[in-house]
């Protein structure tokens, strides 16, 4: 589905995706002298590789490629990827400004900074009397600790000695109880300036209802401490709950300097790259947001927290679109990388959203795609606990030094090593760019097996079995804990390691089947080409459902819509292209948390609010197994109003292909001994995926290999190539099937 259509001089899509050696020769063969083309590019930067997908908006052609990431300066790998994909399209650098219509980027800069805990000195300003808000936090212990005695509260994002307060007080309606003390505010600003604390978060009590005190604090900081980077809660999260609002604001402030430098560096390089022929033209540059939309780079630097799940969000959207086009509306996505696996839920092409996410140790209430991450990537390390049990992850060898078989100095067995010694992956990756050292991997697994008292094959298979159960538990967490039946879903696997354990996941979770897109290693970059410009706005507006003031409610939604419209105009969207989605957070009176439900478009009549209340009852029952629809003593309460402004883009058209002759032997290129259990090796046929055609059907055992990924097809399973070149994998035992070959 991500494969390019054939062009003059290109023998097949695999040649383009695998980056043939003679790129200049390929360019020479491509058609030139035609009308100016329109090309949109998506770039997803990972820890090891930067993935790039380019869309020719006129022909619909997609070109995919990869280039090594450059951790010391990610902007270098970013620009190298753009230059490389344009060469594959036959576009000279001098012509880039004429053909590029937009560049969209998925980045992990903010995510990695938070996961690694690299938060530099950070200041916090709050209302007098609330200096210990961060220390008190919430009276909750993370799942899995059992007895809270064994849990140690992590360090605060701001130590108490760097917290300062300012007198002044608002009530929950935004009314002023005590005026803001400007003299004290100037003293606080000078205190941070004198101690060289240059990054500051401001969260004053009830600023969600009235931002005037916070805005004045920001003005004073600009006067007294002009070098400070400042985030205020009324701009970051205009929503009640002081602790969550404060934490979200502080996370935004913490990542703002690094994200701003990174985005600014890319903007400058992109401008220089495209300035050769049209110095005054700026190629639109968008950055992926956690909520499933994109935002211009100019806006992102003002709200960097919105990018914290940029990469996983793009992957979920890309996989969801591919699966939806293939006919599957209830989909789980599984994005397997070198360090971790990210899973999410997509229903009818739309990923599930949450505002209760965390990034590392930091809670964040921004709208984000609901993603669960588990330390089960290709580089996850196998180790033995003090009790003698085999464990896998979450620690990872990463890309450097990487697995034993990478020959870069790795000393511990990883999931990749286990796959290699069992024959489930080829002896080289990325079409031969990364040769693998079988002897080093075998020596490591042999040593591990001796320590465990197991056979060589049992030890390697044990590593993979534990990894499969870790992934399965993550998929259960994203479904069962949300009130969903995992057995009703199709799994879509992508990323370099995402498809290696799919047969075991079908067995463990009793899934309907698995869909593997073409070029699965580039699905996240493809997802960047499928997303609209999107902005979220929220306002707390507490009211019992029976006492709703519909005029006030309409005014609240109208104010949020006006903010969304202004943002879309700044992004260059004409008013007639604007789209708006209204939602609200509702709960039963007395509950601590809310459920988000849709609010229909149009006039906000009693009928519309009754529909929202009915949707709340339904959603509450789906999540918790009960509702109080028939009990009038249990009141429904409206908590937050939300509006999402959407600027729609033109999505890639995934075109179906005609079916081939149904003979997959054209793609067979040899055999290899593969161990699919803990005992024996089977002489297993190997297939080159680029040569498979729609309609081909394979039965396990088999191994399907391509440039960026491998699919081990276990005995008892079959793989069908659908009309969009996806692999659809199901158990052979399934007797009742859908038109797509999936068990009902």
XYZ file of C-alpha atoms in Angstrom:
744
model
C 0.000 0.000 0.000
C 2.927 2.312 0.585
C 4.661 1.060 -2.520
C 5.280 3.467 -5.395
C 3.633 2.953 -8.718
C 6.046 1.957 -11.452
C 7.643 4.734 -13.427
C 9.752 4.913 -16.547
C 13.157 3.478 -15.806
C 12.238 1.985 -12.416
C 12.121 -1.790 -12.577
C 9.964 -2.136 -9.480
C 8.977 -0.438 -6.275
C 11.501 -2.370 -4.263
C 14.302 -0.715 -6.220
C 13.113 2.687 -5.057
C 12.386 1.688 -1.473
C 15.684 -0.135 -1.088
C 17.660 2.832 -2.402
C 19.526 1.327 -5.288
C 23.229 2.041 -5.250
C 23.345 3.993 -8.490
C 20.997 6.798 -7.467
C 22.400 9.179 -10.063
C 21.752 6.593 -12.747
C 18.195 6.187 -11.538
C 17.638 9.943 -11.682
C 18.908 9.996 -15.224
C 16.266 7.468 -16.191
C 13.378 9.370 -14.658
C 11.197 11.599 -16.792
C 12.284 15.239 -16.999
C 11.074 18.345 -18.710
C 7.474 17.891 -17.609
C 5.247 20.474 -15.925
C 6.192 21.576 -12.417
C 5.271 18.856 -9.986
C 3.783 19.170 -6.500
C 5.496 17.049 -3.881
C 4.673 16.751 -0.179
C 7.205 15.091 2.150
C 6.856 13.408 5.562
C 9.966 12.899 7.708
C 9.935 10.779 10.882
C 13.155 10.922 12.898
C 13.923 7.850 14.989
C 16.863 6.915 17.153
C 18.517 4.812 14.435
C 16.993 5.840 11.110
C 15.184 8.828 9.683
C 12.243 7.600 7.586
C 11.051 9.626 4.608
C 7.957 9.333 2.405
C 7.267 11.671 -0.530
C 3.872 12.057 -2.213
C 3.536 13.323 -5.771
C 0.194 15.106 -5.370
C -0.590 14.965 -9.072
C 0.186 11.323 -9.874
C -0.460 9.933 -6.374
C 2.914 8.192 -6.447
C 4.604 7.443 -3.119
C 8.364 7.047 -2.697
C 9.891 5.751 0.540
C 13.455 5.775 1.794
C 15.580 5.790 4.935
C 18.737 7.572 5.984
C 20.809 7.245 9.176
C 19.722 9.535 11.999
C 22.247 12.011 13.387
C 21.631 12.197 17.166
C 24.260 14.904 17.667
C 22.334 17.162 15.270
C 19.000 15.614 14.153
C 18.516 18.425 11.628
C 21.341 16.983 9.515
C 19.622 13.622 9.137
C 16.353 15.445 8.435
C 17.810 17.423 5.534
C 19.738 14.406 4.230
C 16.470 12.474 4.048
C 14.717 15.226 2.070
C 17.590 15.507 -0.400
C 17.682 11.736 -0.807
C 13.979 11.293 -1.524
C 13.991 14.210 -3.984
C 16.874 12.573 -5.851
C 14.826 9.395 -6.073
C 12.029 11.463 -7.590
C 14.426 12.985 -10.090
C 14.284 16.473 -8.560
C 17.507 18.480 -8.493
C 18.228 20.526 -5.335
C 17.926 23.724 -7.372
C 14.324 22.808 -8.203
C 13.278 21.949 -4.641
C 11.560 25.265 -3.948
C 9.404 24.840 -7.055
C 8.121 21.358 -6.287
C 7.852 21.150 -2.486
C 4.342 22.063 -1.354
C 4.820 21.132 2.332
C 7.093 19.224 4.692
C 5.636 17.471 7.765
C 7.830 16.218 10.568
C 7.435 13.759 13.428
C 9.985 14.313 16.171
C 10.934 12.673 19.448
C 13.037 15.577 20.743
C 10.583 16.485 23.513
C 9.699 12.852 24.247
C 13.307 11.741 24.621
C 14.186 14.705 26.827
C 11.398 13.791 29.242
C 11.970 10.018 29.117
C 15.644 10.556 29.892
C 14.805 12.997 32.681
C 17.045 15.693 31.190
C 15.206 18.658 32.687
C 17.538 21.552 33.496
C 17.007 24.112 36.290
C 13.351 25.106 36.190
C 11.471 27.701 38.233
C 7.834 27.634 39.336
C 5.621 30.587 40.310
C 2.285 29.941 42.012
C -0.275 31.610 44.268
C 0.738 32.299 47.870
C -0.176 29.351 50.064
C 0.299 26.795 47.273
C 4.097 26.522 47.361
C 3.957 22.779 48.114
C 1.471 21.858 45.389
C 4.044 19.747 43.526
C 5.207 17.998 46.712
C 1.672 17.026 47.723
C 0.723 15.979 44.168
C -1.934 13.227 44.135
C -2.599 10.539 46.712
C -2.175 7.707 44.265
C 0.369 4.939 43.792
C 1.154 3.595 40.287
C -0.281 0.199 39.379
C 1.935 -2.792 40.070
C 3.409 -1.776 43.412
C 0.785 -3.504 45.553
C 1.703 -2.052 48.919
C 2.434 1.686 48.829
C 5.153 1.101 51.441
C 7.478 -0.074 48.666
C 6.855 2.883 46.358
C 9.148 5.887 46.527
C 7.749 9.147 45.224
C 9.963 10.383 42.365
C 11.748 13.718 42.529
C 9.589 16.715 41.676
C 10.110 18.391 38.302
C 10.888 21.575 40.299
C 12.570 21.232 43.712
C 10.809 23.127 46.468
C 13.682 25.599 46.818
C 12.985 26.848 43.279
C 9.283 27.479 43.928
C 8.185 31.066 44.595
C 4.710 32.473 45.201
C 2.925 35.774 44.627
C -0.035 37.108 46.660
C -3.327 37.592 44.839
C -6.388 35.377 44.563
C -9.206 34.558 42.159
C -12.243 32.409 42.860
C -13.374 29.537 40.651
C -15.525 31.864 38.550
C -12.548 34.130 37.826
C -13.703 36.855 40.210
C -10.925 38.672 42.051
C -10.833 38.080 45.803
C -7.452 39.727 46.424
C -5.574 41.889 43.871
C -2.385 40.707 42.247
C 0.664 41.993 44.162
C 2.871 43.499 41.451
C 5.654 44.517 43.859
C 5.955 40.921 45.075
C 5.858 39.713 41.463
C 8.808 41.965 40.566
C 10.728 40.660 43.561
C 10.100 37.056 42.479
C 11.160 37.812 38.895
C 14.389 39.394 40.158
C 15.032 36.415 42.432
C 14.998 34.020 39.453
C 17.070 36.417 37.331
C 19.776 36.714 39.996
C 20.051 32.916 40.224
C 20.159 32.447 36.444
C 16.951 30.386 36.384
C 15.961 31.117 32.806
C 13.061 28.685 32.303
C 9.934 29.363 34.365
C 6.410 27.969 34.584
C 3.547 30.037 36.000
C 0.362 28.467 37.392
C -1.855 30.709 39.511
C -5.025 29.552 41.224
C -8.122 29.506 38.976
C -6.282 31.078 36.029
C -8.363 28.838 33.750
C -11.353 31.068 34.566
C -9.483 34.384 34.379
C -5.948 34.650 32.948
C -5.370 38.297 33.935
C -3.064 37.611 36.910
C -0.931 35.160 34.927
C -0.659 37.486 31.962
C 0.482 40.312 34.232
C 3.075 37.977 35.792
C 4.402 37.190 32.332
C 4.648 40.894 31.498
C 6.614 41.566 34.674
C 8.957 38.654 33.929
C 9.568 40.112 30.462
C 10.469 43.453 32.039
C 12.606 42.239 34.952
C 14.013 38.988 33.520
C 13.863 39.467 29.713
C 16.016 36.413 28.971
C 13.581 33.993 30.610
C 11.572 31.377 28.704
C 8.090 31.464 30.254
C 5.016 29.208 30.020
C 1.716 30.206 31.656
C -1.011 27.708 32.449
C -3.863 29.739 30.948
C -2.212 29.320 27.535
C -0.979 25.742 27.949
C -4.047 24.162 29.606
C -7.095 26.267 30.444
C -8.629 23.577 32.592
C -9.220 23.084 36.294
C -7.183 20.809 38.627
C -4.233 22.813 39.828
C -1.675 20.002 40.097
C -2.229 18.609 36.598
C -2.368 22.110 35.111
C 0.856 23.070 36.903
C 2.658 19.904 35.795
C 1.556 20.309 32.191
C 2.722 23.931 32.200
C 6.095 23.013 33.707
C 6.636 20.228 31.169
C 5.869 22.732 28.410
C 8.423 25.147 29.854
C 11.021 22.390 30.320
C 10.997 21.286 26.678
C 10.491 24.726 25.136
C 14.180 25.762 24.834
C 15.353 22.505 23.231
C 12.351 22.123 20.923
C 12.594 25.778 19.862
C 16.280 25.422 18.969
C 15.649 22.201 17.067
C 12.680 23.490 15.081
C 14.424 26.785 14.353
C 17.496 24.934 13.074
C 15.400 22.852 10.668
C 13.469 25.924 9.503
C 16.707 27.732 8.696
C 18.203 24.774 6.837
C 14.985 24.126 4.939
C 14.798 27.805 3.968
C 18.423 27.783 2.790
C 17.846 24.556 0.840
C 14.854 25.967 -1.048
C 16.139 29.526 -1.506
C 18.281 28.797 -4.579
C 15.620 29.654 -7.137
C 12.926 31.439 -5.120
C 14.508 33.332 -2.192
C 11.186 34.798 -1.050
C 9.223 31.557 -1.018
C 8.906 29.596 2.216
C 7.942 25.930 2.006
C 5.240 25.272 4.634
C 6.813 23.282 7.477
C 4.515 21.396 9.855
C 5.240 19.410 13.009
C 3.167 16.445 14.174
C 1.202 16.954 17.385
C 0.232 14.385 19.996
C -3.472 14.890 19.228
C -3.227 13.505 15.697
C -2.904 16.802 13.845
C -0.059 18.971 12.613
C 0.847 22.541 13.464
C 3.081 25.020 11.694
C 6.602 25.255 13.035
C 6.002 28.919 13.889
C 3.199 27.922 16.273
C 4.893 24.820 17.687
C 7.687 26.809 19.303
C 5.013 28.512 21.430
C 3.362 25.243 22.535
C 6.062 22.552 22.348
C 4.343 20.222 24.796
C 1.883 19.392 22.020
C 4.672 17.426 20.249
C 5.562 15.002 23.056
C 4.038 11.946 21.323
C 4.698 13.174 17.809
C 6.241 9.992 16.374
C 3.827 7.381 17.824
C 0.856 9.570 16.860
C 1.931 9.625 13.208
C 2.339 5.856 13.185
C -1.108 5.243 14.657
C -2.716 7.554 12.095
C -0.885 6.055 9.144
C -1.649 2.487 10.175
C -5.262 3.375 10.927
C -5.781 4.899 7.484
C -4.202 1.898 5.734
C -6.302 -0.600 7.688
C -9.491 1.429 7.208
C -8.927 1.580 3.450
C -8.405 -2.185 3.468
C -11.818 -2.669 5.079
C -11.056 -2.994 8.793
C -12.727 -0.581 11.206
C -11.634 -1.980 14.598
C -7.861 -1.951 14.606
C -5.014 -2.209 17.100
C -1.702 -0.721 15.986
C 1.658 -2.154 17.013
C 4.696 -0.011 16.190
C 7.855 -1.979 16.960
C 11.169 -0.155 17.048
C 14.617 -0.782 18.440
C 13.872 0.230 22.030
C 10.134 -0.089 22.551
C 6.786 -1.041 21.070
C 3.923 1.484 20.954
C 0.325 0.234 20.768
C -2.941 2.116 20.262
C -6.599 1.660 19.303
C -8.078 2.942 16.022
C -11.822 2.736 15.374
C -13.245 3.726 11.965
C -9.886 5.221 11.042
C -9.712 7.486 14.131
C -7.258 6.762 16.971
C -8.543 6.966 20.535
C -7.599 10.156 22.392
C -6.887 10.761 26.063
C -6.031 13.691 28.320
C -4.720 11.461 31.111
C -1.357 10.601 29.578
C 2.129 10.641 31.042
C 5.527 11.124 29.460
C 8.121 9.318 31.527
C 7.451 10.352 35.124
C 5.512 13.475 34.167
C 1.695 13.603 33.901
C 0.337 15.715 31.082
C -3.281 16.619 30.374
C -2.894 17.757 26.783
C -5.050 15.873 24.251
C -2.983 13.022 22.867
C -3.502 9.774 21.020
C -3.907 7.061 23.648
C -0.634 5.147 23.309
C 0.791 2.481 25.626
C 4.520 1.869 25.379
C 6.333 -1.286 26.484
C 10.079 -1.966 26.519
C 9.934 -4.718 23.901
C 11.900 -3.495 20.892
C 14.531 -5.246 18.839
C 17.274 -4.055 21.187
C 15.548 -5.049 24.456
C 17.991 -6.943 26.679
C 17.441 -10.431 28.117
C 18.629 -10.776 31.713
C 18.311 -13.079 34.708
C 16.695 -11.801 37.893
C 18.203 -12.482 41.347
C 15.580 -15.229 41.700
C 16.895 -16.923 38.552
C 13.982 -15.993 36.266
C 14.474 -14.922 32.657
C 13.406 -11.312 32.014
C 13.343 -9.207 28.851
C 13.535 -5.391 28.854
C 12.795 -2.648 29.526
C 16.520 -1.848 29.294
C 17.692 -1.709 25.682
C 21.011 -1.930 23.869
C 19.601 0.649 21.445
C 21.449 1.229 18.197
C 24.818 1.838 19.837
C 26.250 -0.519 20.923
C 23.152 -2.439 19.874
C 22.580 -6.209 19.862
C 25.486 -8.650 19.922
C 25.018 -9.348 16.233
C 25.578 -5.681 15.306
C 29.286 -6.054 16.134
C 29.431 -2.612 17.761
C 30.505 -3.712 21.219
C 27.222 -5.031 22.591
C 27.682 -7.540 25.410
C 24.156 -8.739 26.213
C 21.619 -10.900 24.401
C 18.735 -8.975 22.841
C 15.499 -9.858 21.097
C 17.195 -9.341 17.710
C 19.898 -11.873 18.637
C 17.243 -14.449 19.558
C 15.430 -13.964 16.245
C 18.699 -14.308 14.345
C 19.902 -17.561 15.934
C 16.481 -19.159 15.362
C 16.604 -18.169 11.685
C 13.571 -15.909 11.844
C 15.370 -12.890 10.391
C 17.939 -12.824 7.565
C 21.697 -12.548 8.220
C 21.611 -8.904 7.107
C 19.178 -6.014 7.507
C 18.122 -3.144 5.241
C 18.992 -4.978 2.072
C 22.520 -5.764 3.251
C 23.381 -2.371 4.754
C 23.645 -3.944 8.225
C 25.362 -7.373 8.194
C 24.668 -9.456 11.304
C 27.207 -11.559 13.193
C 25.596 -14.969 13.738
C 28.539 -16.338 15.743
C 28.437 -13.489 18.265
C 24.702 -13.939 18.735
C 25.029 -17.727 19.136
C 27.789 -17.352 21.726
C 25.660 -14.953 23.767
C 22.527 -17.136 23.622
C 24.604 -20.232 24.470
C 25.964 -18.532 27.592
C 22.440 -17.473 28.585
C 21.074 -20.990 28.072
C 23.759 -22.484 30.315
C 22.948 -20.042 33.106
C 19.250 -20.926 32.813
C 19.806 -24.670 32.489
C 17.870 -24.743 29.229
C 18.629 -25.920 25.725
C 19.996 -23.376 23.275
C 16.713 -23.227 21.319
C 14.583 -23.057 24.480
C 16.554 -20.091 25.802
C 16.244 -18.146 22.533
C 12.554 -19.024 22.179
C 12.020 -18.057 25.822
C 13.353 -14.564 25.140
C 10.882 -14.169 22.274
C 7.991 -15.679 24.230
C 8.457 -13.215 27.096
C 8.670 -10.363 24.599
C 5.425 -11.531 22.947
C 3.629 -11.609 26.301
C 4.950 -8.143 27.145
C 3.465 -6.850 23.898
C 0.234 -8.770 24.508
C -0.113 -7.219 27.963
C 0.307 -3.752 26.450
C -2.437 -4.550 23.922
C -4.696 -5.771 26.746
C -4.021 -2.579 28.660
C -5.100 -0.448 25.708
C -8.271 -2.520 25.181
C -9.509 -4.526 28.181
C -8.745 -1.743 30.668
C -10.749 0.621 28.418
C -13.744 -1.711 28.277
C -12.950 -3.150 24.815
C -12.855 -6.803 23.765
C -9.414 -7.398 22.232
C -10.756 -10.405 20.290
C -12.887 -8.109 18.132
C -9.863 -6.322 16.680
C -7.458 -6.750 13.800
C -3.840 -5.960 14.640
C -1.782 -3.778 12.285
C 1.961 -4.260 12.788
C 4.661 -1.973 11.445
C 8.091 -0.610 12.279
C 11.276 -2.613 11.921
C 10.419 -5.177 14.625
C 6.650 -4.796 14.804
C 5.765 -7.889 12.751
C 8.254 -10.423 14.099
C 5.948 -11.883 16.782
C 2.567 -11.418 15.141
C 1.704 -15.123 14.973
C 2.209 -15.515 18.717
C 0.110 -12.411 19.369
C -2.759 -13.924 17.349
C -2.574 -17.037 19.524
C -2.199 -15.263 22.864
C -4.928 -12.681 22.314
C -7.214 -14.694 19.986
C -7.116 -11.840 17.497
C -9.158 -11.877 14.287
C -5.950 -11.504 12.296
C -3.032 -9.230 11.511
C -2.504 -6.756 8.681
C 1.067 -5.835 7.695
C 1.255 -2.799 5.369
C 3.723 -2.617 2.513
C 6.946 -0.865 3.545
C 6.029 -1.200 7.238
C 9.210 0.545 8.328
C 7.928 3.811 6.828
C 4.342 3.830 8.096
C 4.993 6.618 10.628
C 6.468 8.856 7.921
C 3.497 7.997 5.696
C 1.166 8.958 8.534
C 2.589 12.472 8.451
C 1.102 12.903 4.975
C -2.393 11.903 6.134
C -3.036 14.398 8.933
C -4.874 17.705 9.021
C -3.811 20.896 10.754
C -5.472 20.653 14.155
C -5.744 22.889 17.242
C -7.458 22.043 20.544
C -9.079 24.525 22.914
C -10.602 23.788 26.317
C -12.475 25.769 28.972
C -13.708 24.531 32.337
C -17.432 25.316 32.760
C -18.882 23.408 35.732
C -22.669 23.008 35.638
C -25.193 20.336 36.532
C -27.020 18.990 33.490
C -30.460 19.749 34.906
C -29.453 23.388 35.520
C -27.702 24.081 32.208
C -27.759 27.664 30.951
C -27.821 26.922 27.238
C -27.001 30.504 26.291
C -23.904 30.460 28.520
C -22.931 27.063 27.158
C -23.291 28.309 23.582
C -21.211 31.364 24.459
C -18.468 29.145 25.872
C -18.362 26.984 22.748
C -18.501 30.121 20.612
C -15.469 31.627 22.346
C -13.462 28.433 21.839
C -14.556 28.247 18.200
C -13.415 31.828 17.643
C -9.967 30.956 19.029
C -9.787 27.920 16.739
C -10.858 29.992 13.730
C -8.185 32.616 14.406
C -5.512 29.904 14.592
C -6.651 28.347 11.301
C -6.549 31.729 9.592
C -2.968 32.173 10.798
C -2.213 28.797 9.235
C -3.514 30.076 5.894
C -6.895 28.276 5.747
C -9.815 30.229 4.273
C -12.920 30.347 6.456
C -14.906 28.136 4.091
C -12.393 25.305 4.672
C -12.598 25.387 8.472
C -14.009 22.390 10.303
C -14.859 22.249 14.003
C -15.468 19.341 16.370
C -17.234 20.010 19.670
C -16.867 17.696 22.666
C -17.482 17.960 26.404
C -16.215 16.219 29.532
C -19.101 14.902 31.642
C -19.296 12.932 34.890
C -21.754 11.893 37.576
C -21.845 14.503 40.325
C -19.273 13.591 42.974
C -17.002 11.602 40.661
C -13.351 12.623 40.380
C -12.850 12.017 36.644
C -14.774 12.668 33.458
C -15.737 10.959 30.221
C -15.465 12.858 26.945
C -18.468 12.754 24.607
C -19.335 14.447 21.291
C -21.596 17.497 21.136
C -23.487 17.817 17.865
C -22.919 20.765 15.530
C -25.409 23.576 15.107
C -27.519 25.482 17.592
C -26.975 24.341 21.174
C -30.564 23.306 21.935
C -31.830 21.166 24.840
C -32.093 18.290 22.361
C -28.370 18.567 21.598
C -27.367 18.539 25.270
C -29.698 15.592 25.949
C -27.953 13.683 23.151
C -24.615 14.437 24.826
C -25.927 13.208 28.185
C -27.205 10.001 26.571
C -23.802 9.491 24.935
C -22.208 9.933 28.362
C -24.393 7.199 29.890
C -23.468 4.859 27.028
C -19.759 5.617 27.282
C -19.783 5.211 31.074
C -21.362 1.777 30.764
C -18.840 0.745 28.090
C -15.934 1.866 30.288
C -17.097 0.794 33.747
C -19.878 -1.732 33.189
C -22.719 0.359 34.643
C -24.549 3.678 34.316
C -27.198 5.662 36.215
C -29.408 6.533 33.265
C -32.531 5.336 35.116
C -31.636 6.882 38.490
C -32.623 10.577 38.628
C -30.867 10.995 41.994
C -27.490 10.543 40.237
C -26.927 13.893 38.579
C -24.877 14.398 35.413
C -22.373 17.259 35.599
C -20.727 19.136 32.708
C -17.072 19.914 33.469
C -15.061 21.009 30.410
C -16.028 22.331 26.990
C -13.703 21.517 24.089
C -13.420 22.631 20.472
C -10.991 21.265 17.902
C -10.341 23.408 14.845
C -9.352 21.436 11.738
C -7.735 22.632 8.542
C -8.172 19.702 6.112
C -5.422 18.562 3.747
C -5.540 16.277 0.706
C -4.723 12.734 1.795
C -2.834 10.223 -0.325
C -5.137 8.011 -2.349
C -4.410 4.346 -1.703
C -5.211 2.759 -5.038
C -6.130 -0.900 -5.362
C -4.171 -3.086 -7.759
C -5.402 -5.877 -9.981
C -4.862 -9.432 -8.811
C -1.969 -11.423 -10.208
C -1.734 -15.048 -11.255
C -1.904 -16.301 -7.663
C 1.463 -18.044 -7.870
C 3.785 -16.742 -5.106
C 6.700 -18.874 -6.320
C 7.887 -15.926 -8.440
C 8.907 -14.278 -5.141
C 10.721 -17.278 -3.676
C 14.483 -16.855 -3.384
C 15.698 -19.813 -1.334
C 15.342 -21.700 1.934
C 16.699 -21.354 5.479
C 16.446 -23.553 8.590
C 14.064 -21.802 10.997
C 13.041 -22.803 14.525
C 9.424 -21.893 15.261
C 9.224 -23.748 18.582
C 11.804 -24.822 21.185
C 12.966 -28.055 19.585
C 13.437 -28.442 15.853
C 14.402 -26.467 12.756
C 12.267 -26.603 9.622
C 13.657 -26.031 6.136
C 11.633 -22.907 5.419
C 11.006 -21.166 2.076
C 12.002 -17.496 1.851
C 9.966 -14.955 -0.116
C 10.844 -11.478 -1.366
C 7.835 -9.369 -0.516
C 8.375 -6.829 -3.309
C 7.708 -9.621 -5.824
C 4.481 -10.835 -4.227
C 1.288 -9.719 -5.992
C -2.322 -9.196 -4.871
C -4.087 -12.539 -4.675
C -1.002 -14.534 -3.649
C -1.550 -16.937 -0.762
C 1.212 -18.418 1.413
C 0.971 -21.062 4.111
C 3.444 -21.399 6.955
C 6.160 -22.209 7.548
C 7.573 -19.306 5.518
C 9.604 -16.152 6.005
C 8.617 -13.022 4.066
C 11.496 -10.555 3.786
C 11.643 -6.934 2.639
C 13.891 -3.915 2.953
C 12.696 -2.646 6.332
C 11.028 -5.611 8.033
C 10.552 -9.393 8.179
C 7.454 -11.547 8.763
C 8.055 -15.074 10.120
C 4.933 -17.049 9.169
C 4.585 -19.921 11.639
C 3.155 -23.345 10.745
C -0.629 -23.225 11.017
C -0.937 -19.690 9.634
C -1.547 -18.277 6.185
C -0.757 -14.912 4.578
C -2.881 -13.415 1.835
C -1.790 -10.408 -0.249
C -4.784 -8.091 -0.584
C -5.554 -5.601 -3.374
C -3.536 -2.866 -1.605
C -0.437 -5.108 -1.250
C -1.013 -5.581 2.491
C -0.316 -8.968 4.040
C -3.394 -10.289 5.859
C -2.394 -13.109 8.206
C -4.828 -15.512 9.855
C -4.759 -18.955 11.487
C -5.450 -21.809 9.095
C -7.905 -23.239 11.627
C -10.355 -20.358 11.062
C -13.381 -21.808 9.290
C -15.877 -18.928 9.203
C -14.291 -15.979 7.458
C -15.136 -12.495 6.279
C -14.609 -11.424 2.649
C -11.137 -10.327 3.735
C -10.166 -13.771 4.958
C -10.473 -12.970 8.681
C -12.184 -15.152 11.244
C -15.442 -13.721 12.489
